[in-house]
């Protein structure tokens, strides 16, 4: 069965520091992968997505993610974090056999001034 | 476009009461879905629909019913609310989720408290 693991429940970084959020997936075929962000009290906003091609994907708000098939990972990165990036981040994989988007449990990002 | 709208924003129920969470979209999307979000568990799919008249179960369907009589609306019904259904509920839609490239658009959520 498809699954997504986000091993870090919370991450705290200082403003201006770099960020990497981890995501590992379990999926038999070529995965369709997504990163969403949820600000407090808000719905989910798509940051970026990967389907095929270049394994380094650029998203909105300066985020990028790299797909590594050998490691079954799709980690999210940002070179310099802003205070407004404090939010919860969800990795997800799409199952094209069942039309379902399966989410990880999320990583809450805290930004120190 | 209003996008995906959900009503109500917040609801308190007593155990055993019934209610319907409303979800509507004005983007002519075929695919609509309901998720519940609980701390430490991410979003879990309750039910989804790939078009009017077609629905199917997700990961956690028990205690919830859905129907899709129109393209625009996808209500979620709780027939007999239980405290375990206290959660935040999100509705989402996309044009055609058979194409994996389609992005899902999420509503603002409904916060439900069952006492």
Short mmCIF file of N, CA and C in Angstrom, two decimals, chain B residues 2 7-8 23 27 38 45-47 49 51 53 57 59 63 68 72 76 81 90 98 107-109 113:
data_model
loop_
_atom_site.label_atom_id
_atom_site.label_comp_id
_atom_site.label_asym_id
_atom_site.label_seq_id
_atom_site.Cartn_x
_atom_site.Cartn_y
_atom_site.Cartn_z
N UNK B 2 -15.31 31.67 -6.78
CA UNK B 2 -15.18 31.60 -5.34
C UNK B 2 -14.25 30.47 -4.94
N UNK B 7 -19.26 25.24 4.37
CA UNK B 7 -20.05 25.77 5.47
C UNK B 7 -20.52 24.62 6.33
N UNK B 8 -20.65 24.84 7.65
CA UNK B 8 -20.25 26.04 8.37
C UNK B 8 -18.74 26.06 8.62
N UNK B 23 -20.10 21.46 0.95
CA UNK B 23 -18.94 21.80 0.13
C UNK B 23 -19.43 22.11 -1.27
N UNK B 27 -15.80 25.68 -10.17
CA UNK B 27 -14.76 25.56 -11.19
C UNK B 27 -15.05 24.44 -12.18
N UNK B 38 -6.48 15.40 11.80
CA UNK B 38 -6.32 15.23 13.24
C UNK B 38 -4.86 15.39 13.60
N UNK B 45 -8.30 10.60 3.92
CA UNK B 45 -9.40 10.68 2.97
C UNK B 45 -10.62 9.93 3.50
N UNK B 46 -11.77 10.60 3.50
CA UNK B 46 -13.01 10.00 3.98
C UNK B 46 -13.78 9.39 2.81
N UNK B 47 -14.17 10.22 1.88
CA UNK B 47 -14.88 9.80 0.67
C UNK B 47 -14.42 10.68 -0.48
N UNK B 49 -15.30 11.57 -4.94
CA UNK B 49 -16.21 11.42 -6.08
C UNK B 49 -15.48 11.84 -7.35
N UNK B 51 -17.16 12.19 -10.21
CA UNK B 51 -18.13 12.84 -11.06
C UNK B 51 -19.51 12.72 -10.44
N UNK B 53 -22.92 11.59 -9.39
CA UNK B 53 -23.49 10.26 -9.29
C UNK B 53 -22.53 9.16 -8.95
N UNK B 57 -15.32 5.15 -1.30
CA UNK B 57 -14.78 5.32 0.04
C UNK B 57 -13.29 5.58 0.02
N UNK B 59 -9.99 6.26 3.12
CA UNK B 59 -9.35 5.49 4.19
C UNK B 59 -10.24 5.33 5.42
N UNK B 63 -19.06 6.03 9.49
CA UNK B 63 -19.74 7.11 10.19
C UNK B 63 -20.09 8.29 9.31
N UNK B 68 -23.44 12.76 -4.56
CA UNK B 68 -22.98 13.78 -5.53
C UNK B 68 -24.05 13.88 -6.62
N UNK B 72 -21.36 20.57 -8.79
CA UNK B 72 -20.89 21.63 -7.91
C UNK B 72 -20.82 21.24 -6.44
N UNK B 76 -21.18 16.21 2.98
CA UNK B 76 -20.75 15.12 3.86
C UNK B 76 -21.72 15.04 5.04
N UNK B 81 -23.48 11.61 15.25
CA UNK B 81 -22.14 12.09 15.59
C UNK B 81 -21.58 11.43 16.84
N UNK B 90 -11.81 19.03 5.66
CA UNK B 90 -11.48 19.78 4.46
C UNK B 90 -12.11 19.12 3.24
N UNK B 98 -8.21 11.91 -12.70
CA UNK B 98 -7.66 10.80 -13.46
C UNK B 98 -6.35 11.21 -14.11
N UNK B 107 -10.71 23.71 0.34
CA UNK B 107 -11.53 24.69 1.00
C UNK B 107 -10.91 25.13 2.31
N UNK B 108 -11.52 26.11 3.00
CA UNK B 108 -10.94 26.65 4.23
C UNK B 108 -11.12 25.76 5.45
N UNK B 109 -11.97 24.75 5.35
CA UNK B 109 -12.15 23.81 6.45
C UNK B 109 -13.37 24.11 7.31
N UNK B 113 -16.79 20.00 16.60
CA UNK B 113 -16.60 19.52 17.97
C UNK B 113 -17.83 18.72 18.36
#
